[in-house]
Coordinates of C-alpha atoms in Angstrom, one line a residue:
M1 CA 16.4 5.8 4.6
R2 CA 18.9 6.7 7.3
E3 CA 21.6 4.3 8.3
H4 CA 19.9 3.4 11.6
G5 CA 16.7 2.4 9.8
E6 CA 14.7 5.5 10.5
L7 CA 12.4 6.8 7.8
R8 CA 11.6 10.5 8.0
I9 CA 8.3 11.5 6.4
S10 CA 7.1 15.1 6.0
F11 CA 3.4 15.3 5.3
G12 CA 0.5 17.7 5.0
S13 CA -2.8 18.2 3.4
C14 CA -5.4 20.8 2.2
R15 CA -2.9 23.1 0.5
R16 CA -4.3 26.4 -0.7
S17 CA -2.7 27.6 -4.0
P18 CA -0.6 30.7 -4.1
G19 CA -2.6 33.9 -4.4
T20 CA -4.7 33.4 -1.3
V21 CA -2.2 34.8 1.3
E22 CA -4.6 37.4 2.6
E23 CA -7.3 34.8 3.3
Y24 CA -5.3 31.8 4.4
G25 CA -1.8 33.0 5.3
H26 CA 1.5 32.0 3.8
D27 CA 1.9 28.7 2.0
A28 CA 3.5 26.0 4.2
L29 CA 4.7 24.0 1.2
T30 CA 6.6 27.0 -0.2
A31 CA 8.0 27.8 3.2
F32 CA 9.2 24.2 3.7
A33 CA 10.9 24.2 0.2
D34 CA 12.6 27.5 1.0
R35 CA 13.9 26.1 4.3
L36 CA 15.4 23.1 2.7
R37 CA 16.9 25.0 -0.2
T38 CA 18.5 27.8 1.9
G39 CA 19.3 25.8 5.0
G40 CA 22.8 24.9 6.0
E41 CA 24.5 21.6 6.7
D42 CA 22.3 21.0 9.8
T43 CA 19.1 21.1 7.8
V44 CA 17.0 18.0 8.4
W45 CA 15.8 16.6 5.1
P46 CA 12.9 14.2 4.7
D47 CA 13.2 10.9 3.0
V48 CA 9.7 11.2 1.6
L49 CA 7.1 14.0 1.1
L50 CA 3.6 12.7 1.5
M51 CA 0.7 15.0 0.5
V52 CA -2.5 13.5 1.8
G53 CA -5.3 15.2 0.0
D54 CA -6.7 18.4 -1.5
Q55 CA -3.7 19.2 -3.6
V56 CA -5.9 21.5 -5.6
Y57 CA -9.3 23.1 -4.9
A58 CA -11.5 22.7 -7.9
D59 CA -14.5 24.3 -6.2
E60 CA -12.8 27.3 -4.4
L61 CA -10.8 29.2 -7.0
T62 CA -8.0 31.8 -6.7
P63 CA -8.1 35.1 -8.6
Q64 CA -5.6 33.7 -11.1
M65 CA -7.7 30.7 -11.8
R66 CA -10.9 32.8 -12.2
E67 CA -9.0 35.0 -14.7
F68 CA -8.1 31.9 -16.7
I69 CA -11.6 30.6 -16.7
S70 CA -13.0 34.0 -17.8
G71 CA -11.0 33.7 -21.0
R72 CA -12.6 30.3 -21.8
R73 CA -16.3 30.8 -21.1
A74 CA -18.9 33.4 -20.3
P75 CA -19.4 34.7 -16.8
G76 CA -22.0 32.7 -14.9
S77 CA -21.6 29.6 -17.1
P78 CA -22.1 26.5 -15.0
P79 CA -20.4 25.4 -12.9
D80 CA -20.0 29.0 -11.9
G81 CA -16.9 29.7 -9.7
E82 CA -15.5 26.2 -10.2
V83 CA -13.4 24.3 -12.8
A84 CA -15.4 22.7 -15.5
D85 CA -13.2 20.2 -17.4
Y86 CA -9.8 18.7 -18.0
E87 CA -8.4 22.0 -19.5
D88 CA -9.3 23.9 -16.4
Y89 CA -7.7 21.2 -14.2
T90 CA -4.4 21.4 -16.1
Q91 CA -4.3 25.1 -15.3
L92 CA -5.1 24.4 -11.7
Y93 CA -2.2 22.0 -11.4
K94 CA 0.1 24.4 -13.2
L95 CA -0.7 27.2 -10.8
A96 CA -0.2 24.9 -7.8
W97 CA 3.0 23.1 -8.7
H98 CA 4.7 24.7 -11.7
D99 CA 4.3 28.5 -11.3
D100 CA 5.8 28.4 -7.8
P101 CA 9.6 28.0 -8.3
A102 CA 10.2 26.8 -4.7
V103 CA 7.5 24.1 -4.9
R104 CA 8.7 23.0 -8.4
W105 CA 12.2 22.6 -7.0
L106 CA 10.9 20.7 -4.0
L107 CA 8.9 18.2 -6.1
S108 CA 11.9 17.6 -8.3
T109 CA 14.2 17.0 -5.3
V110 CA 12.3 15.0 -2.7
P111 CA 10.5 11.8 -3.5
T112 CA 6.8 12.7 -3.3
F113 CA 3.6 10.7 -3.0
T114 CA 0.1 12.0 -3.0
I115 CA -3.6 11.0 -2.7
F116 CA -6.7 13.0 -3.5
D117 CA -9.5 14.1 -1.2
D118 CA -12.9 15.7 -1.9
H119 CA -11.8 19.2 -3.0
D120 CA -9.6 17.8 -5.7
I121 CA -12.9 17.0 -7.3
R122 CA -15.6 18.8 -5.3
D123 CA -16.6 19.5 -1.7
D124 CA -18.2 16.4 -0.1
W125 CA -17.4 14.3 -3.1
N126 CA -19.1 10.9 -3.0
T127 CA -20.6 11.4 0.5
S128 CA -23.8 9.6 -0.5
Y129 CA -25.8 8.0 -3.3
T130 CA -28.1 10.9 -3.3
W131 CA -25.1 13.3 -3.8
R132 CA -23.9 11.2 -6.7
R133 CA -27.4 11.2 -8.4
E134 CA -27.7 15.0 -8.0
M135 CA -24.3 15.5 -9.5
W136 CA -24.8 13.2 -12.5
A137 CA -28.1 15.0 -13.1
Q138 CA -26.1 18.2 -13.8
P139 CA -25.3 18.7 -17.5
W140 CA -21.8 19.9 -16.7
W141 CA -20.8 17.1 -14.3
K142 CA -19.6 14.5 -16.9
A143 CA -16.9 16.9 -18.2
R144 CA -16.0 17.8 -14.6
I145 CA -15.6 14.3 -13.2
T146 CA -13.8 12.9 -16.2
G147 CA -11.5 16.0 -16.1
G148 CA -10.9 15.6 -12.4
I149 CA -10.2 11.9 -12.4
G150 CA -8.2 12.0 -15.7
S151 CA -6.0 14.8 -14.5
Y152 CA -5.5 13.1 -11.2
W153 CA -4.4 10.0 -13.0
I154 CA -1.8 12.0 -14.9
Y155 CA -0.6 14.5 -12.3
Q156 CA -0.8 12.3 -9.2
H157 CA -1.6 8.6 -9.6
L158 CA 1.2 7.8 -12.2
G159 CA 3.8 9.2 -9.8
N160 CA 2.5 7.0 -6.9
M161 CA 3.1 3.8 -8.9
S162 CA 6.3 1.9 -9.1
P163 CA 8.0 1.8 -12.5
Q164 CA 7.1 -1.9 -12.8
D165 CA 3.4 -1.3 -12.0
R166 CA 3.3 1.7 -14.3
A167 CA 4.8 -0.2 -17.2
S168 CA 2.3 -3.0 -16.8
D169 CA -0.8 -0.8 -16.3
P170 CA -3.4 -1.3 -19.0
V171 CA -4.6 2.3 -19.0
F172 CA -1.0 3.6 -19.3
E173 CA -0.4 1.2 -22.2
A174 CA -3.7 2.3 -23.9
V175 CA -2.8 6.0 -23.4
R176 CA 0.6 5.6 -24.9
A177 CA -0.7 3.6 -27.8
A178 CA -3.3 6.2 -28.7
S179 CA -0.8 9.0 -28.3
E180 CA 1.6 7.3 -30.7
E181 CA -1.1 6.4 -33.2
T182 CA -3.2 9.6 -33.3
G183 CA -1.4 12.1 -31.0
D184 CA -4.4 12.3 -28.8
A185 CA -5.4 10.0 -25.9
G186 CA -8.2 12.2 -24.6
A187 CA -11.0 9.7 -25.5
V188 CA -9.1 6.8 -23.8
L189 CA -8.6 8.8 -20.7
D190 CA -12.2 10.1 -20.6
A191 CA -13.6 6.6 -21.0
F192 CA -11.3 5.3 -18.2
A193 CA -12.2 8.2 -15.9
E194 CA -16.0 7.8 -16.4
K195 CA -15.8 4.1 -15.7
A196 CA -13.7 4.7 -12.6
D197 CA -16.4 6.9 -11.2
K198 CA -19.4 4.9 -12.2
Q199 CA -17.8 1.5 -11.4
P200 CA -15.4 2.3 -8.6
E201 CA -14.6 -1.4 -8.2
T202 CA -12.7 -1.3 -11.5
M203 CA -10.0 1.0 -10.2
R204 CA -7.9 1.0 -7.1
W205 CA -6.2 4.3 -6.1
S206 CA -4.6 3.2 -2.9
Y207 CA -0.9 2.1 -3.0
A208 CA 1.9 0.9 -0.7
H209 CA 5.7 1.2 -0.9
D210 CA 8.3 -0.5 1.3
W211 CA 11.5 1.1 2.3
A212 CA 14.3 -1.1 3.5
A213 CA 17.2 0.0 5.6
R214 CA 20.5 0.4 3.7
A215 CA 23.0 -2.4 4.3

């Protein structure tokens, strides 16, 4: 927060992962990070970075992601050309945020908040009851939706919460307990993710933060 009470927010959405320059052009998030990192004293920094949806594309894959998937399952295995489970999602986030040094630096430097949109899960996600019935009729959908929501909870949602809310969150507590007891909280996270999808009233993804001017 600037001394005169002004909050400067940089925001964007629908980011295409690196590796798609020919189709979509240069990555604005990488360019923004480079401008902040290499700019001089007159560079205007944001107080907050807000990324408002489609951080990753689970249904439109880059060549790097297709190569990763080809090492895990046979060509044409459903869902063909899309991520299938939690393991695929971890690689998707790795390519989007870790393997780009500029973006990795940016996220470690500027306070960042996110929210998902349809492509983080699948195009037109939850647009209708008919759509939901069709998806749950697919034998691969359970692993996909639990992987998508579970990875979102780890990679995005936890960072949106305040330290106090995170410490008191029952899912966070259950995941930590399972990790300490068995070293694997996968079953806990899968059960939470499935319930969050089938009973959306049990989970709230929205959040709010207040910024007060410095004294």
